[in-house]
PDB file of C-alpha atoms in Angstrom:
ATOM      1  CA  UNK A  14     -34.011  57.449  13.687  1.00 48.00           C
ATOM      2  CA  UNK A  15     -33.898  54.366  16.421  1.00 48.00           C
ATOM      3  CA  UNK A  16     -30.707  54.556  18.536  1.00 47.00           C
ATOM      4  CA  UNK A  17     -27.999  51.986  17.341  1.00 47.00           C
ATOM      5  CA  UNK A  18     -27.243  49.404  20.108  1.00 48.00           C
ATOM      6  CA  UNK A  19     -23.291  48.817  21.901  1.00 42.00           C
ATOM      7  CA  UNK A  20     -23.624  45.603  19.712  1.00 44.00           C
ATOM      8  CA  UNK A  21     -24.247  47.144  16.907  1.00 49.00           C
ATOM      9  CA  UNK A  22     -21.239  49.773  17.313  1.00 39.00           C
ATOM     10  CA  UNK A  23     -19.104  47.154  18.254  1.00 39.00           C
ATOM     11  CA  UNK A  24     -19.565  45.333  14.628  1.00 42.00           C
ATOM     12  CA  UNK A  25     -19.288  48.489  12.811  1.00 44.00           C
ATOM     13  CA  UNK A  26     -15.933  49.233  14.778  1.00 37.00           C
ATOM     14  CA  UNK A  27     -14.694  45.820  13.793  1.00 40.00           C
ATOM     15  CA  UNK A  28     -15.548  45.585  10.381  1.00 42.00           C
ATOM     16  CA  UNK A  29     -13.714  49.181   9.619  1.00 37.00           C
ATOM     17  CA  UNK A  30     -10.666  48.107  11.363  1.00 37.00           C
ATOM     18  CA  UNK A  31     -10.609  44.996   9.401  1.00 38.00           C
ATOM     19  CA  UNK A  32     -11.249  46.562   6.093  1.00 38.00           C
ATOM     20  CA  UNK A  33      -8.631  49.578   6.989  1.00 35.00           C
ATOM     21  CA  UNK A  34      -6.459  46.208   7.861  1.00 39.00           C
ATOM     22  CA  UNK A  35      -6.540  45.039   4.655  1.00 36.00           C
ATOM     23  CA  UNK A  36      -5.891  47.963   2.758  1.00 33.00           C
ATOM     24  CA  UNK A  37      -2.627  48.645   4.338  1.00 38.00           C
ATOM     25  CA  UNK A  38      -3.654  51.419   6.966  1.00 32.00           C
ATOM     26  CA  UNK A  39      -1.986  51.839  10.019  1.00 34.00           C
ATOM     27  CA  UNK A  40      -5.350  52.781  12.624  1.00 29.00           C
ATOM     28  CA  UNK A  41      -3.715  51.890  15.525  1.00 33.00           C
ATOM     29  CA  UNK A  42      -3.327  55.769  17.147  1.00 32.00           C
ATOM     30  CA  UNK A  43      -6.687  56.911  15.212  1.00 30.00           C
ATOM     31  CA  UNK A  44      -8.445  54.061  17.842  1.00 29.00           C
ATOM     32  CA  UNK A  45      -6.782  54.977  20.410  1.00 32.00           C
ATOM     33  CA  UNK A  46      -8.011  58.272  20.521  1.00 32.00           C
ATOM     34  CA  UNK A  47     -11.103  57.637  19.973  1.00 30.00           C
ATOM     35  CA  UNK A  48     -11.414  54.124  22.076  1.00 32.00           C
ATOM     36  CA  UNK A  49      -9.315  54.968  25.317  1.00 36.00           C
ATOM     37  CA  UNK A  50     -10.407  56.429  28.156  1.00 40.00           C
ATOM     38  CA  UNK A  51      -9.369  60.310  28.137  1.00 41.00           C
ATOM     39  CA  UNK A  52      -7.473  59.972  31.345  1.00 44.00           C
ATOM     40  CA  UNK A  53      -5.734  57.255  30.250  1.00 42.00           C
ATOM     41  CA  UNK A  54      -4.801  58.837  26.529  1.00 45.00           C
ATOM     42  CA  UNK A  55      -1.200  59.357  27.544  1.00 50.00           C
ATOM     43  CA  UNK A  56      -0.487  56.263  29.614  1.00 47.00           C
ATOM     44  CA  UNK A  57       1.348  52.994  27.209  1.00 46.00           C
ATOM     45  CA  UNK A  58      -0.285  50.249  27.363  1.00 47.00           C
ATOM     46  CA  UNK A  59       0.524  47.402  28.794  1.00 40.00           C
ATOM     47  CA  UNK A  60      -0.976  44.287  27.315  1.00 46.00           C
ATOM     48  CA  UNK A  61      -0.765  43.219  24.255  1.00 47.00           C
ATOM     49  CA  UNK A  62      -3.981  41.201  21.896  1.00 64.00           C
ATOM     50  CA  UNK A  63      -2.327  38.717  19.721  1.00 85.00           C
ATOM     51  CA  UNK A  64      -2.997  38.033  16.824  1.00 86.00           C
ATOM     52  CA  UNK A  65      -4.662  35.145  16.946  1.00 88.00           C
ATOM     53  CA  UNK A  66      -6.890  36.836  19.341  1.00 91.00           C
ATOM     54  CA  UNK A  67      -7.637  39.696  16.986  1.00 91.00           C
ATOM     55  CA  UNK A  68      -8.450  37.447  14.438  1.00 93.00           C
ATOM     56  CA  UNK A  69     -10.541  35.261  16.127  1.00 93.00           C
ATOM     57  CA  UNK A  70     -12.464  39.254  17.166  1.00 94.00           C
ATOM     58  CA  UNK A  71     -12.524  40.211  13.420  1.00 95.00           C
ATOM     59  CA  UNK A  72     -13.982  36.453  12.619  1.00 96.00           C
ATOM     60  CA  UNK A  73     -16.687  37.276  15.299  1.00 96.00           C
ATOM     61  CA  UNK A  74     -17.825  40.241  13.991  1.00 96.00           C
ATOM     62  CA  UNK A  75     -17.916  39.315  10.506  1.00 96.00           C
ATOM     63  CA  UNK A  76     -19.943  36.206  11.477  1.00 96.00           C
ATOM     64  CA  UNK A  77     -22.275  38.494  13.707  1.00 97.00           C
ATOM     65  CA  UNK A  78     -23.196  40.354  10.734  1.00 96.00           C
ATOM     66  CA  UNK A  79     -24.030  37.402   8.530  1.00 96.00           C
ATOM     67  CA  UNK A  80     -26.355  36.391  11.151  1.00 97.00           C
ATOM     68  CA  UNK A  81     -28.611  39.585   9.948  1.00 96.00           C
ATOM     69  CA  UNK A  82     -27.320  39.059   6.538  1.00 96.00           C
ATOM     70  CA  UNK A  83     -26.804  36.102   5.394  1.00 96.00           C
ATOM     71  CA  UNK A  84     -25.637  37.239   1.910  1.00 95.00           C
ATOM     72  CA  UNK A  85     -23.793  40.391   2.959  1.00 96.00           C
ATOM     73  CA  UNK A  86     -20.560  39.982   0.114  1.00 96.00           C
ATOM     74  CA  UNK A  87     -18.127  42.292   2.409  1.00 96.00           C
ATOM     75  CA  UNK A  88     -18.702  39.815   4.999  1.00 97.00           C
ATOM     76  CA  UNK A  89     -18.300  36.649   3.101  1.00 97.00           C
ATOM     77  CA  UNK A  90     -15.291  38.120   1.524  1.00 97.00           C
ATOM     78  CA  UNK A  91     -13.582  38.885   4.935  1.00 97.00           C
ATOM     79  CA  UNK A  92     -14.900  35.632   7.201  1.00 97.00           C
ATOM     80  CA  UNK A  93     -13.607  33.413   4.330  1.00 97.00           C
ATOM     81  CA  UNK A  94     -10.063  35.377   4.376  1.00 96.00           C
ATOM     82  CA  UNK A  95     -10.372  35.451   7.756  1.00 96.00           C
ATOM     83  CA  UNK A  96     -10.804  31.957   8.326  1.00 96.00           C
ATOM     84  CA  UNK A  97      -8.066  31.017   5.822  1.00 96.00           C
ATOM     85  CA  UNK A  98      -5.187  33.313   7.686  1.00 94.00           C
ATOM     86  CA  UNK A  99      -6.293  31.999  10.739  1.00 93.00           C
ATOM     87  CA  UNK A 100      -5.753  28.194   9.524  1.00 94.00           C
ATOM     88  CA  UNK A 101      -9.683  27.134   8.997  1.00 96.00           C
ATOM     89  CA  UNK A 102      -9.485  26.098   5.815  1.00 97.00           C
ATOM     90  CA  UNK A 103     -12.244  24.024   6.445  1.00 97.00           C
ATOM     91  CA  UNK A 104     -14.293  27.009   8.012  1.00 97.00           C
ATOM     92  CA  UNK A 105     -13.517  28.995   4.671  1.00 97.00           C
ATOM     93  CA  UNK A 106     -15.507  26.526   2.507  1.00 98.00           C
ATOM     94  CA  UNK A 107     -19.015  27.949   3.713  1.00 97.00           C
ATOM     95  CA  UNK A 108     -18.535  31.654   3.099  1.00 97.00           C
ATOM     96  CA  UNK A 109     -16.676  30.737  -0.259  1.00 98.00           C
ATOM     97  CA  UNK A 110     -19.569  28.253  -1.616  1.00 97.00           C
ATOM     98  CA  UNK A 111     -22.347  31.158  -0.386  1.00 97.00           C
ATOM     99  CA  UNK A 112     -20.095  33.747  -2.348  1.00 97.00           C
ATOM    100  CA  UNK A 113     -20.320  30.975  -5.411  1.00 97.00           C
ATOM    101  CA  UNK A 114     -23.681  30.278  -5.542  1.00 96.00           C
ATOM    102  CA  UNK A 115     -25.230  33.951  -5.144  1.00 96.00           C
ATOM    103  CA  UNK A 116     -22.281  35.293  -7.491  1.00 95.00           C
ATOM    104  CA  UNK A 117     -22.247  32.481 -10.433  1.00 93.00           C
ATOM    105  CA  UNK A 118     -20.864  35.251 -13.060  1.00 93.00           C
ATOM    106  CA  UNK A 119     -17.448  36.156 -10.912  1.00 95.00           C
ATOM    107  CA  UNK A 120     -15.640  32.885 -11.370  1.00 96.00           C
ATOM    108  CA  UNK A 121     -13.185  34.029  -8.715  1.00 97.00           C
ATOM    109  CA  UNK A 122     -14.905  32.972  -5.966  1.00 97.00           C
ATOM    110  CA  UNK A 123     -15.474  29.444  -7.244  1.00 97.00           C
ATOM    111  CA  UNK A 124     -11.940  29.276  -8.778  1.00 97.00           C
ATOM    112  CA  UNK A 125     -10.935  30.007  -4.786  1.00 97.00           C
ATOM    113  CA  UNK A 126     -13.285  27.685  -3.693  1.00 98.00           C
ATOM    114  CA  UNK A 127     -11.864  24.720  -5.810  1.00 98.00           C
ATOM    115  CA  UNK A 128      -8.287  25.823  -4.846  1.00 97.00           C
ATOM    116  CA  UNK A 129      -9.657  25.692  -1.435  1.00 97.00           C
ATOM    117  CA  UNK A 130     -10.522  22.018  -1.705  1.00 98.00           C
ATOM    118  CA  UNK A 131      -7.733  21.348  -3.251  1.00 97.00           C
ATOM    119  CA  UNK A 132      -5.500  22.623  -0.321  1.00 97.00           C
ATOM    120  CA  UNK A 133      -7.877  19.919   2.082  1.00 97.00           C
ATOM    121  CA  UNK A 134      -6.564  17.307  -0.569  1.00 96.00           C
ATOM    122  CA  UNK A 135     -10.558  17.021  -1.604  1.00 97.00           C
ATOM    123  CA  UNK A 136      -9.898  16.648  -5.343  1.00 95.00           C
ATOM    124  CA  UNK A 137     -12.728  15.360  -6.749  1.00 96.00           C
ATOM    125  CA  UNK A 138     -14.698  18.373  -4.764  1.00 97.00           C
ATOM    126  CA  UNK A 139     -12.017  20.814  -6.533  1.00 97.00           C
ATOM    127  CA  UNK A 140     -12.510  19.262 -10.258  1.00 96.00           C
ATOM    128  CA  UNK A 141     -16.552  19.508  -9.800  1.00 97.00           C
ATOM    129  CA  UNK A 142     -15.892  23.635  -8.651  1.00 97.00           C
ATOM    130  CA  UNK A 143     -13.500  23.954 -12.084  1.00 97.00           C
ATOM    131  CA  UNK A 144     -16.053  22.062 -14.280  1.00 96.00           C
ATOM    132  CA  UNK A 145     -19.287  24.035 -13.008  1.00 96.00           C
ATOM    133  CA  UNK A 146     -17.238  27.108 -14.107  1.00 97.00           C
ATOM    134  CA  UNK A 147     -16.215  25.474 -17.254  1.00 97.00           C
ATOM    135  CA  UNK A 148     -20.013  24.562 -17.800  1.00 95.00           C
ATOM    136  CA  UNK A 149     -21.085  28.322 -17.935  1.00 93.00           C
ATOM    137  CA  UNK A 150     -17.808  30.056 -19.028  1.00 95.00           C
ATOM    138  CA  UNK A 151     -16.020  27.279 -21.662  1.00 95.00           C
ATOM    139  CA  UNK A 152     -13.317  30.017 -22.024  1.00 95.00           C
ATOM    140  CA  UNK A 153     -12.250  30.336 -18.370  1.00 97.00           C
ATOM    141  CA  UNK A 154      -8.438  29.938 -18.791  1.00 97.00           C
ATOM    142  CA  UNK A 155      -7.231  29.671 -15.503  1.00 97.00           C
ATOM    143  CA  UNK A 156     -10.249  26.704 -14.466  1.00 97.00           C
ATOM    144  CA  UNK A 157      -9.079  25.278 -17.619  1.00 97.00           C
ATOM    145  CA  UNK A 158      -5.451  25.299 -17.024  1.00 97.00           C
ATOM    146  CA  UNK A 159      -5.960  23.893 -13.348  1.00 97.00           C
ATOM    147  CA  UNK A 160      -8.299  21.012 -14.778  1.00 97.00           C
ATOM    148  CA  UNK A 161      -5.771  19.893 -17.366  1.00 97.00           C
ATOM    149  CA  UNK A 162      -3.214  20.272 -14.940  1.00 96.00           C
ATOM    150  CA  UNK A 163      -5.072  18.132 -12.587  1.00 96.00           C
ATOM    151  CA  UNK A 164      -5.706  15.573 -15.380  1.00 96.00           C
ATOM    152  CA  UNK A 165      -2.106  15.392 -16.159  1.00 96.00           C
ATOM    153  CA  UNK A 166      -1.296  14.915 -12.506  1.00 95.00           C
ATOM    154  CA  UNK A 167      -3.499  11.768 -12.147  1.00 94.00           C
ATOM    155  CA  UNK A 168      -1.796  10.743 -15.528  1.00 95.00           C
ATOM    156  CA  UNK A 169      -4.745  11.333 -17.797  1.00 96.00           C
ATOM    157  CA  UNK A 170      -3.591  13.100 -20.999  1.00 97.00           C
ATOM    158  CA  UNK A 171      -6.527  11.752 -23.188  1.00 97.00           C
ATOM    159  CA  UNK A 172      -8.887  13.317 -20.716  1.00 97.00           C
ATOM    160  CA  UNK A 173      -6.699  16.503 -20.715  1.00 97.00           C
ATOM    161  CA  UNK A 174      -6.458  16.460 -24.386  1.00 98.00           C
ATOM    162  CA  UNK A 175      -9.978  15.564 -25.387  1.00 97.00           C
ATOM    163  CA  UNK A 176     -10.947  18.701 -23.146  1.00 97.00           C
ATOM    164  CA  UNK A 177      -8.865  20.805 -25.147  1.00 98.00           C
ATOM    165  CA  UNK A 178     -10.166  19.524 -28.227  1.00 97.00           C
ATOM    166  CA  UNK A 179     -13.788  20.087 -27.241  1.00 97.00           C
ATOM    167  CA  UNK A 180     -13.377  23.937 -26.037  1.00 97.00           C
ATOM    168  CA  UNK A 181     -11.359  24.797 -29.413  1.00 97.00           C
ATOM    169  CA  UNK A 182     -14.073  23.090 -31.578  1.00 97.00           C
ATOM    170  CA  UNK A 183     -16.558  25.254 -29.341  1.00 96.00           C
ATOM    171  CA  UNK A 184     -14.896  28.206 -30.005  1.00 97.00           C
ATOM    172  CA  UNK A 185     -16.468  29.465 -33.390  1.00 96.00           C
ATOM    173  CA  UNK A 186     -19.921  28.678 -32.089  1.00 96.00           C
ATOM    174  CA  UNK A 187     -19.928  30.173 -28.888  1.00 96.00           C
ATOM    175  CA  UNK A 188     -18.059  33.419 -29.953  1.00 96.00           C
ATOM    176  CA  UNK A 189     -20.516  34.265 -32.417  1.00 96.00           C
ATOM    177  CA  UNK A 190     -22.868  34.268 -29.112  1.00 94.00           C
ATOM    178  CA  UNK A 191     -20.886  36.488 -27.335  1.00 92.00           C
ATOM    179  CA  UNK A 192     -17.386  37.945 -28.212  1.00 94.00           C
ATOM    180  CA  UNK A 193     -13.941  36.628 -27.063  1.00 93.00           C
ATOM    181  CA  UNK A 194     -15.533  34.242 -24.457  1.00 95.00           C
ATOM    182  CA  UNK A 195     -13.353  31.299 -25.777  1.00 97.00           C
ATOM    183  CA  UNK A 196      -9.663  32.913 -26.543  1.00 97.00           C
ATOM    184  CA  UNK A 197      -9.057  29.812 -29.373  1.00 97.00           C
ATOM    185  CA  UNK A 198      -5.652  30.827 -29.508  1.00 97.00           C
ATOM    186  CA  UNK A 199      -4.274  30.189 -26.072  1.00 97.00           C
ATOM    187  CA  UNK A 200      -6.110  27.292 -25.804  1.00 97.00           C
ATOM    188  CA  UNK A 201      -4.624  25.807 -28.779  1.00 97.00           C
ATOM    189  CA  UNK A 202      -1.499  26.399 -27.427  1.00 97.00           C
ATOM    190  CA  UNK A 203      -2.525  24.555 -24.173  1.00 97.00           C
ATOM    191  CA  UNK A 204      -2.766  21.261 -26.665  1.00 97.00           C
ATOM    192  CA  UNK A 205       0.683  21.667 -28.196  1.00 97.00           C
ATOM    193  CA  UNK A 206       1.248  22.058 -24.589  1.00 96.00           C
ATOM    194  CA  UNK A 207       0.306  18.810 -23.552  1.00 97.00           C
ATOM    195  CA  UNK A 208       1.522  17.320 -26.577  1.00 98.00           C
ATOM    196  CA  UNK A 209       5.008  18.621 -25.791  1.00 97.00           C
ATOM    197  CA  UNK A 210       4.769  17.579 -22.215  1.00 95.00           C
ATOM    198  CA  UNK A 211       3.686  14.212 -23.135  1.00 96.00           C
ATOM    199  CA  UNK A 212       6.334  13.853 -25.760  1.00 96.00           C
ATOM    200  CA  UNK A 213       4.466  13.556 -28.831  1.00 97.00           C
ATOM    201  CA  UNK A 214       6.309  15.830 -30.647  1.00 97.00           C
ATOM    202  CA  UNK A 215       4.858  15.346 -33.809  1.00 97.00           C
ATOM    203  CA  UNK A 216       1.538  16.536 -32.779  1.00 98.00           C
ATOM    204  CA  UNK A 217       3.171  19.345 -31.025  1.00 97.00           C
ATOM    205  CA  UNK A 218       4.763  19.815 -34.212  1.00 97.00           C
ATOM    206  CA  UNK A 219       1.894  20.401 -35.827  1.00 98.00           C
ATOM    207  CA  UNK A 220      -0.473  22.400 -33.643  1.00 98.00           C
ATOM    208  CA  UNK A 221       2.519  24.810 -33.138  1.00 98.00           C
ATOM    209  CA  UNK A 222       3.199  24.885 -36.950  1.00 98.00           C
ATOM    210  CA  UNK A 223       0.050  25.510 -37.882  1.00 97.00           C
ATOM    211  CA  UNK A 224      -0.343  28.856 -35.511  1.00 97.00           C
ATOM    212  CA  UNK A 225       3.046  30.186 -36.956  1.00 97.00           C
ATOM    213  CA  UNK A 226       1.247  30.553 -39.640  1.00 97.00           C
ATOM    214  CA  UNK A 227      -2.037  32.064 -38.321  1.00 96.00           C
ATOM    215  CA  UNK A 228      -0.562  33.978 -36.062  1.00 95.00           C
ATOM    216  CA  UNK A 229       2.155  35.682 -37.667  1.00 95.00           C
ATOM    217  CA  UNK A 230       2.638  38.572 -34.912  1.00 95.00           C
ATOM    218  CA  UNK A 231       2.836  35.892 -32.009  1.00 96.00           C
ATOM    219  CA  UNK A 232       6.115  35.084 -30.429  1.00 97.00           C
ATOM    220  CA  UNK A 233       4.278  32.191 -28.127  1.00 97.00           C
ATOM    221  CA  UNK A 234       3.986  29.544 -31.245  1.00 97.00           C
ATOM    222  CA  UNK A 235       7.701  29.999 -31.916  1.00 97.00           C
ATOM    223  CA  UNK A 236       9.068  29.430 -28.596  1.00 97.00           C
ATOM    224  CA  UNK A 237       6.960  26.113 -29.058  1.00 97.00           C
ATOM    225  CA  UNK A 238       8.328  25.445 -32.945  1.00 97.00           C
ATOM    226  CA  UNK A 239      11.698  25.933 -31.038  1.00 97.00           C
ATOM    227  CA  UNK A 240      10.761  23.437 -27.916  1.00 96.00           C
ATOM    228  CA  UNK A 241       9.859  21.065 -30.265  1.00 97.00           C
ATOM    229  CA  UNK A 242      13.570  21.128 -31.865  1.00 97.00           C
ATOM    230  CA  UNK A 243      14.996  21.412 -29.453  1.00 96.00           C
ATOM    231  CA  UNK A 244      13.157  18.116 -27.945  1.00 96.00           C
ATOM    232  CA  UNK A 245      14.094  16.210 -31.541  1.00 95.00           C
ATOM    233  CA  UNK A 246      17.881  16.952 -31.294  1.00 95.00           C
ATOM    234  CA  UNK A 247      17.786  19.986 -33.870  1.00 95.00           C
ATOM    235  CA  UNK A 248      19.261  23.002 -31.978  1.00 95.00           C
ATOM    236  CA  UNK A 249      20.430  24.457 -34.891  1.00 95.00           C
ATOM    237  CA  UNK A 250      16.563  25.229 -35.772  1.00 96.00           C
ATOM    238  CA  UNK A 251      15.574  25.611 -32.073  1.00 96.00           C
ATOM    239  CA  UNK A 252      18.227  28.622 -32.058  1.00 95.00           C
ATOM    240  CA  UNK A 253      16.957  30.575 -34.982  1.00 96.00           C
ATOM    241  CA  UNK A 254      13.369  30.011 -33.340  1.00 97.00           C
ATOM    242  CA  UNK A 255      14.141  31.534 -30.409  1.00 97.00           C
ATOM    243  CA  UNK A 256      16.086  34.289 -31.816  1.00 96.00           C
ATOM    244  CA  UNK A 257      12.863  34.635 -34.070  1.00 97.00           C
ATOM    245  CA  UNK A 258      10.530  34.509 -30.944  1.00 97.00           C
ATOM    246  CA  UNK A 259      12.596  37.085 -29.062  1.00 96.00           C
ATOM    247  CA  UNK A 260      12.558  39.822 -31.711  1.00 96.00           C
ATOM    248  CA  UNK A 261       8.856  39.197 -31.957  1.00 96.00           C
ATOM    249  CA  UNK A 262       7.950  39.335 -28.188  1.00 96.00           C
ATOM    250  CA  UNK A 263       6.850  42.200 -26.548  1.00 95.00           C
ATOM    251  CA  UNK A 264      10.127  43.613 -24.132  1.00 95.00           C
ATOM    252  CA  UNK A 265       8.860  42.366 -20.567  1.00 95.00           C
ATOM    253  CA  UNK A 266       9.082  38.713 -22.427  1.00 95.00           C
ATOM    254  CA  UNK A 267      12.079  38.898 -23.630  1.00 95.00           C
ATOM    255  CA  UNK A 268      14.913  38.130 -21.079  1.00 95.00           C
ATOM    256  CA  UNK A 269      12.635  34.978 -20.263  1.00 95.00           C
ATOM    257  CA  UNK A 270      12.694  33.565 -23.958  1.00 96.00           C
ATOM    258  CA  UNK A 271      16.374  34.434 -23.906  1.00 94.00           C
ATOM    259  CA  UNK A 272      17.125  32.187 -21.030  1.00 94.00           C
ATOM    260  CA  UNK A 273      15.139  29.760 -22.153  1.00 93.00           C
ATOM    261  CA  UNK A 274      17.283  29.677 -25.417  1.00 93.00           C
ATOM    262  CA  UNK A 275      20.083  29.724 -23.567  1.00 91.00           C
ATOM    263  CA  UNK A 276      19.853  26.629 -21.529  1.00 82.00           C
ATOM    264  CA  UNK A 277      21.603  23.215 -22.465  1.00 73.00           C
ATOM    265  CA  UNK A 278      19.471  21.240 -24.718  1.00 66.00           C
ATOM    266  CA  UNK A 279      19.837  18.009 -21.874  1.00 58.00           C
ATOM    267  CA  UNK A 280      18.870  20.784 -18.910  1.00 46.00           C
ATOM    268  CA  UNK A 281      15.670  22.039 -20.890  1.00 42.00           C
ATOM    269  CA  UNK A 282      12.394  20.234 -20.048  1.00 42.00           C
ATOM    270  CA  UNK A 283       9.604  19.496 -22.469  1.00 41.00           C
ATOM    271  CA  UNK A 284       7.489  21.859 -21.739  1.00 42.00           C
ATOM    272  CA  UNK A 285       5.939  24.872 -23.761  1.00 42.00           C
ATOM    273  CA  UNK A 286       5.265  28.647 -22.500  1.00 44.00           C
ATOM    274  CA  UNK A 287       2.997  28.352 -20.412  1.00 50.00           C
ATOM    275  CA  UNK A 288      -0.393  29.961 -21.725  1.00 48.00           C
ATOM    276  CA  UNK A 289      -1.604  33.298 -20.500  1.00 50.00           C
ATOM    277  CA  UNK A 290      -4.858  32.706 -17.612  1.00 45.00           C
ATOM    278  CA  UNK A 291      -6.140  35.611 -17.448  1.00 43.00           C
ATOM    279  CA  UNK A 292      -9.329  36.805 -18.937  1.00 42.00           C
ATOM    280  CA  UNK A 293      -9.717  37.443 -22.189  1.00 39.00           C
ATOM    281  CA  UNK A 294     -11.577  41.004 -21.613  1.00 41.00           C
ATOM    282  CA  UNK A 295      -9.124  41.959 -19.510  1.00 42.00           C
ATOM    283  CA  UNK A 296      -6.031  41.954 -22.247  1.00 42.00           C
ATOM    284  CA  UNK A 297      -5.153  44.591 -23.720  1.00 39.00           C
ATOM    285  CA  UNK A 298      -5.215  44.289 -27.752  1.00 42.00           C
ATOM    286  CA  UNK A 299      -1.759  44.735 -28.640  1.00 41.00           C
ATOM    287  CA  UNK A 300      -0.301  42.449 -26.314  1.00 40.00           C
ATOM    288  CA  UNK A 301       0.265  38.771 -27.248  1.00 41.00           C
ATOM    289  CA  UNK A 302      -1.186  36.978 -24.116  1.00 44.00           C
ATOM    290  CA  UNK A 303       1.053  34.717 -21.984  1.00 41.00           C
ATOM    291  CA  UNK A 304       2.076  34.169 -18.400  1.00 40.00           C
ATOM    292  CA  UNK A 305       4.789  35.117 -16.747  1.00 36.00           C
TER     293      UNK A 305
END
């Protein structure tokens, strides 16, 4: 077996200490046994590293490594959280758009690459990220929250709801291809969303009323019937909803629908619950899906 160069050891050292780093491990004494001189095991020490100097080590290392390989994903991972802790935003955008491209079916890594433009106030670079996700996974709730949240932000609610529109209409089709891609029920809830938000509270009205009925064991519709009421002046009807909604909701949802109920109809803003992100496979069945 060829002998492993000081180099070499070097990078290995770093990129356990960094991992260890990360998953909470103290390693400090475990190195210093093992790094220190033996004379010198007992003696304190007297300077310091910063941090900034340790990071700028553990960004070294991790870029020494993708020098031999160029794809390494443990690498990537750690430069572009690295870079990001250390303030390079900018310097994160490489390792994040390698981790992309190589990795298109873990929409994590683009979904942190958009944020990541975002962040460098590049938001055209950030919608083109959410879309190429959107282009390959149509049911990717948290890319499609952000992009109709970005929409609404540069005060384009057709856009937003048009979106919406397409991906529900989608929803039969592409399920048939392969299960629960498109969850058509949160995203339906995203349009009485935006309906709400853009005071149209007929159409709100509607897309909420309509799920009631569908989706008889599903608190999130009625907390949107009750919005809506509540928005039109009836509180009378937005009370019973809520009280409705509670009693239906799973227990870690229902101190939040309470409060909600409880505020003053002028305090209370025109928005709906705010749909669940998180991927569909990842639910469990018996839960209805919504963010906290």
């Amino acid at each position: 077996m060829p002998k492993r160069t000081t180099k070499q050891w070097i990078i290995n050292i770093v990129l356990i200490i960094t991992t260890l780093s990360f998953l909470g491990i103290s390693i400090a004494p475990l190195l210093g046994g093992i790094l220190a001189p033996q004379q010198a095991a007992n003696k304190p020490t007297t300077t310091q590293t910063s941090e900034k100097e340790k990071l700028k080590i553990q960004i070294e290392g991790f870029e020494a490594v993708l020098k031999r390989e160029p794809k390494n994903r443990t690498a990537l991972e750690n430069l572009a959280i690295l870079r990001i802790q250390a303030g390079d935003l900018k310097g994160a955008i490489e390792p994040l758009q390698t981790l992309a491209d190589i990795n298109p079916d873990i929409a994590d890594y683009r979904l942190k690459l958009a944020e990541t433009h975002l962040r460098l106030k590049q938001r055209d670079l950030a919608i083109a990220e959410y879309r190429k996700i959107l282009s390959t996974k149509p049911g990717e709730l948290r890319a499609l929250d952000s992009l109709i949240g970005l929409e609404l932000k540069d005060k384009r609610p057709e856009a937003a709801i048009g979106l919406l529109k397409e991906t529900i209409a989608a929803a039969d089709t592409v399920n048939k291809i392969q299960p629960d891609s498109i969850d058509k029920t949160t995203v339906t809830l995203m349009l009485g969303d935006v309906y709400l938000n853009q005071k149209r509270y007929e159409e709100a009205k509607d897309v909420f009323d309509k799920l009631a009925k569908q989706e008889t064991k599903d608190f999130r519709p009625l907390v949107g019937q009750a919005q809506v009421a509540r928005a039109q002046g009836d509180e009378t009807k937005a009370s019973s909803l809520f009280t409705k909604a509670a009693e239906l909701a799973p227990p870690q949802y229902k101190d939040n629908i309470n409060k909600l109920a409880a505020k003053p109809p002028e305090s209370t803003t025109n928005v709906a619950p705010k749909p669940d992100t998180t991927d569909p496979k990842e639910k469990t069945d018996n839960k209805p899906d919504k963010k906290n």
